[in-house]
PDB file of C-alpha atoms in Angstrom:
ATOM      1  CA  MET E   1       2.107  13.300   0.146  1.00  0.00           C
ATOM      2  CA  ASN E   2       4.676  11.036  -0.989  1.00  0.00           C
ATOM      3  CA  VAL E   3       4.211   7.647  -1.697  1.00  0.00           C
ATOM      4  CA  PHE E   4       5.569   4.192  -3.092  1.00  0.00           C
ATOM      5  CA  ILE E   5       3.822   1.792  -4.569  1.00  0.00           C
ATOM      6  CA  VAL E   6       4.220  -2.313  -4.264  1.00  0.00           C
ATOM      7  CA  GLU E   7       3.449  -3.766  -7.141  1.00  0.00           C
ATOM      8  CA  ASP E   8       3.963  -6.074  -9.823  1.00  0.00           C
ATOM      9  CA  ALA E   9       1.673  -6.230 -12.808  1.00  0.00           C
ATOM     10  CA  GLU E  10       2.554  -2.860 -14.551  1.00  0.00           C
ATOM     11  CA  ILE E  11      -0.555  -2.543 -16.158  1.00  0.00           C
ATOM     12  CA  VAL E  12      -2.295  -1.914 -11.953  1.00  0.00           C
ATOM     13  CA  ARG E  13       1.126   0.050 -11.293  1.00  0.00           C
ATOM     14  CA  GLU E  14       1.056   2.291 -14.160  1.00  0.00           C
ATOM     15  CA  GLY E  15      -2.244   3.233 -13.188  1.00  0.00           C
ATOM     16  CA  LEU E  16      -2.002   4.162  -9.959  1.00  0.00           C
ATOM     17  CA  LYS E  17       0.659   6.200 -10.646  1.00  0.00           C
ATOM     18  CA  ASN E  18      -1.100   7.367 -13.647  1.00  0.00           C
ATOM     19  CA  MET E  19      -4.322   8.419 -11.132  1.00  0.00           C
ATOM     20  CA  LEU E  20      -1.867   9.707  -8.197  1.00  0.00           C
ATOM     21  CA  ALA E  21       0.125  12.044 -11.078  1.00  0.00           C
ATOM     22  CA  ALA E  22      -3.746  13.741 -10.516  1.00  0.00           C
ATOM     23  CA  ILE E  23      -4.043  14.392  -7.082  1.00  0.00           C
ATOM     24  CA  PRO E  24      -2.649  17.725  -5.823  1.00  0.00           C
ATOM     25  CA  GLY E  25       0.097  17.167  -2.855  1.00  0.00           C
ATOM     26  CA  VAL E  26       0.554  13.682  -3.497  1.00  0.00           C
ATOM     27  CA  LYS E  27       3.919  12.098  -5.477  1.00  0.00           C
ATOM     28  CA  VAL E  28       4.809   9.417  -6.253  1.00  0.00           C
ATOM     29  CA  ILE E  29       7.882   8.808  -5.453  1.00  0.00           C
ATOM     30  CA  GLY E  30       9.658   5.093  -6.154  1.00  0.00           C
ATOM     31  CA  HIS E  31       8.197   1.506  -7.087  1.00  0.00           C
ATOM     32  CA  ALA E  32       9.679  -2.238  -6.650  1.00  0.00           C
ATOM     33  CA  VAL E  33       7.929  -5.372  -7.929  1.00  0.00           C
ATOM     34  CA  ASP E  34       8.840  -7.825  -5.396  1.00  0.00           C
ATOM     35  CA  GLU E  35       9.493  -7.990  -1.553  1.00  0.00           C
ATOM     36  CA  GLN E  36      12.899  -7.602  -1.693  1.00  0.00           C
ATOM     37  CA  GLY E  37      12.963  -4.434  -3.482  1.00  0.00           C
ATOM     38  CA  ALA E  38      10.575  -3.204  -1.735  1.00  0.00           C
ATOM     39  CA  ILE E  39      12.242  -3.698   1.364  1.00  0.00           C
ATOM     40  CA  GLU E  40      15.437  -1.993   0.590  1.00  0.00           C
ATOM     41  CA  GLN E  41      13.751   1.156  -1.070  1.00  0.00           C
ATOM     42  CA  ILE E  42      10.697   2.018   1.303  1.00  0.00           C
ATOM     43  CA  GLY E  43      13.827   2.219   3.802  1.00  0.00           C
ATOM     44  CA  THR E  44      15.683   4.427   1.340  1.00  0.00           C
ATOM     45  CA  THR E  45      13.364   6.787   0.858  1.00  0.00           C
ATOM     46  CA  LEU E  46      11.275   6.760   3.773  1.00  0.00           C
ATOM     47  CA  PRO E  47       7.405   7.502   2.092  1.00  0.00           C
ATOM     48  CA  ASP E  48       4.384   8.969   3.838  1.00  0.00           C
ATOM     49  CA  VAL E  49       2.231   5.913   2.473  1.00  0.00           C
ATOM     50  CA  VAL E  50       3.198   3.168   0.849  1.00  0.00           C
ATOM     51  CA  ILE E  51       0.507   0.689  -1.362  1.00  0.00           C
ATOM     52  CA  LEU E  52       1.211  -2.058  -1.104  1.00  0.00           C
ATOM     53  CA  ASP E  53       0.157  -6.099  -2.923  1.00  0.00           C
ATOM     54  CA  ILE E  54      -0.593  -8.961  -0.769  1.00  0.00           C
ATOM     55  CA  ASN E  55       1.105 -11.054  -3.442  1.00  0.00           C
ATOM     56  CA  LEU E  56       4.774 -10.439  -5.072  1.00  0.00           C
ATOM     57  CA  GLN E  57       7.310 -12.545  -8.031  1.00  0.00           C
ATOM     58  CA  PRO E  58       9.129 -13.261  -5.945  1.00  0.00           C
ATOM     59  CA  GLY E  59       7.518 -12.300  -2.556  1.00  0.00           C
ATOM     60  CA  SER E  60       4.739 -11.326   0.506  1.00  0.00           C
ATOM     61  CA  GLY E  61       3.473  -8.077   0.618  1.00  0.00           C
ATOM     62  CA  ILE E  62       2.405  -9.767   3.931  1.00  0.00           C
ATOM     63  CA  GLU E  63       6.186 -10.012   4.615  1.00  0.00           C
ATOM     64  CA  VAL E  64       6.763  -6.331   3.246  1.00  0.00           C
ATOM     65  CA  LEU E  65       3.798  -5.583   5.713  1.00  0.00           C
ATOM     66  CA  LYS E  66       5.744  -7.195   8.736  1.00  0.00           C
ATOM     67  CA  THR E  67       8.997  -5.606   8.225  1.00  0.00           C
ATOM     68  CA  ILE E  68       8.093  -2.070   7.384  1.00  0.00           C
ATOM     69  CA  LYS E  69       5.896  -1.149  10.544  1.00  0.00           C
ATOM     70  CA  LYS E  70       8.581  -3.030  12.384  1.00  0.00           C
ATOM     71  CA  ARG E  71      11.160  -0.905  11.311  1.00  0.00           C
ATOM     72  CA  HIS E  72       9.346   2.294  10.440  1.00  0.00           C
ATOM     73  CA  PRO E  73       6.212   2.209  12.192  1.00  0.00           C
ATOM     74  CA  ALA E  74       5.314   5.853  11.167  1.00  0.00           C
ATOM     75  CA  ILE E  75       4.607   4.928   7.500  1.00  0.00           C
ATOM     76  CA  LYS E  76       0.911   4.075   6.535  1.00  0.00           C
ATOM     77  CA  VAL E  77       0.433   0.975   5.000  1.00  0.00           C
ATOM     78  CA  MET E  78      -2.580   0.626   2.080  1.00  0.00           C
ATOM     79  CA  MET E  79      -3.198  -3.471   1.155  1.00  0.00           C
ATOM     80  CA  LEU E  80      -4.964  -2.967  -2.693  1.00  0.00           C
ATOM     81  CA  THR E  81      -5.202  -6.594  -3.337  1.00  0.00           C
ATOM     82  CA  ASN E  82      -6.934  -9.169  -5.104  1.00  0.00           C
ATOM     83  CA  TYR E  83      -6.631 -11.394  -1.585  1.00  0.00           C
ATOM     84  CA  THR E  84     -10.028 -10.290   0.205  1.00  0.00           C
ATOM     85  CA  ASP E  85     -10.737 -13.169   2.051  1.00  0.00           C
ATOM     86  CA  GLU E  86     -11.561 -12.037   5.437  1.00  0.00           C
ATOM     87  CA  ILE E  87      -7.999 -14.430   6.866  1.00  0.00           C
ATOM     88  CA  TYR E  88      -5.682 -11.673   4.532  1.00  0.00           C
ATOM     89  CA  VAL E  89      -7.932  -8.393   6.042  1.00  0.00           C
ATOM     90  CA  ASN E  90      -7.525  -9.864   9.657  1.00  0.00           C
ATOM     91  CA  ARG E  91      -4.159 -10.943   8.577  1.00  0.00           C
ATOM     92  CA  CYS E  92      -3.189  -7.159   7.917  1.00  0.00           C
ATOM     93  CA  MET E  93      -4.750  -5.729  10.624  1.00  0.00           C
ATOM     94  CA  SER E  94      -2.647  -7.708  12.853  1.00  0.00           C
ATOM     95  CA  PHE E  95       0.416  -6.970  11.162  1.00  0.00           C
ATOM     96  CA  GLY E  96      -0.369  -3.098  11.397  1.00  0.00           C
ATOM     97  CA  ALA E  97      -2.035  -2.006   8.190  1.00  0.00           C
ATOM     98  CA  ASP E  98      -3.756   0.760   8.279  1.00  0.00           C
ATOM     99  CA  TYR E  99      -6.379   1.001   5.031  1.00  0.00           C
ATOM    100  CA  PHE E 100      -7.290  -2.536   3.104  1.00  0.00           C
ATOM    101  CA  PHE E 101      -9.023  -2.635  -0.272  1.00  0.00           C
ATOM    102  CA  ASP E 102     -10.148  -4.753  -2.479  1.00  0.00           C
ATOM    103  CA  LYS E 103      -8.199  -4.084  -5.738  1.00  0.00           C
ATOM    104  CA  SER E 104     -11.158  -5.218  -8.380  1.00  0.00           C
ATOM    105  CA  ILE E 105     -14.052  -3.026  -7.004  1.00  0.00           C
ATOM    106  CA  GLU E 106     -12.374  -0.618  -4.760  1.00  0.00           C
ATOM    107  CA  PHE E 107      -9.014   0.546  -6.830  1.00  0.00           C
ATOM    108  CA  MET E 108     -10.433   4.377  -7.344  1.00  0.00           C
ATOM    109  CA  ARG E 109     -11.016   4.288  -3.519  1.00  0.00           C
ATOM    110  CA  VAL E 110      -6.804   4.184  -3.109  1.00  0.00           C
ATOM    111  CA  GLY E 111      -6.866   7.792  -4.659  1.00  0.00           C
ATOM    112  CA  ALA E 112      -9.994   9.332  -3.042  1.00  0.00           C
ATOM    113  CA  VAL E 113      -8.484   8.317   0.088  1.00  0.00           C
ATOM    114  CA  LEU E 114      -4.963   9.669  -0.418  1.00  0.00           C
ATOM    115  CA  SER E 115      -7.003  13.240  -2.177  1.00  0.00           C
ATOM    116  CA  GLN E 116      -8.440  13.306   1.527  1.00  0.00           C
ATOM    117  CA  LEU E 117      -5.659  12.651   3.524  1.00  0.00           C
ATOM    118  CA  ALA E 118      -3.903  15.519   1.211  1.00  0.00           C
ATOM    119  CA  PHE E 119      -6.113  18.044   1.542  1.00  0.00           C
ATOM    120  CA  THR E 120      -6.423  17.104   5.596  1.00  0.00           C
ATOM    121  CA  GLY E 121      -3.022  16.804   5.743  1.00  0.00           C
ATOM    122  CA  GLY E 122      -3.244  13.803   8.366  1.00  0.00           C
ATOM    123  CA  LEU E 123      -2.817   9.654   8.101  1.00  0.00           C
ATOM    124  CA  ASP E 124      -5.160   8.634  11.006  1.00  0.00           C
ATOM    125  CA  ASN E 125      -3.742   5.623  12.656  1.00  0.00           C
ATOM    126  CA  LYS E 126      -7.449   3.372  12.258  1.00  0.00           C
ATOM    127  CA  PHE E 127      -7.512   0.281  10.146  1.00  0.00           C
ATOM    128  CA  VAL E 128     -10.295   0.875   7.635  1.00  0.00           C
ATOM    129  CA  ALA E 129     -11.047  -1.987   5.295  1.00  0.00           C
ATOM    130  CA  LEU E 130     -13.523  -0.610   2.995  1.00  0.00           C
TER     131      LEU E 130
END
């Protein structure tokens, strides 16, 4: 399973890369730190899963989400953010996010879910706010 990370905080990005490197069947194929770079690189690499923050400098992860789902609807998107108010969860769900994680308390759940998906070989279409 190929994963692309969109995160502008280096410490979070590196933490994700290290966590995902330990999961059999999961490969990080790239990362971006801003909206435009994310849209361009995701269109080129066509990953199975994108891990996406809402707040990017510059840009918006929600705009990245909208573009991914419009151009490449089969790509699964996991939102990983500190913006966890219901309004953000609902916006992400309405634009097609498949998973929503609170970065401050559910960081490790991303790895657990990817591990399960890699193990079962399936990516379901359900939106999950954990």
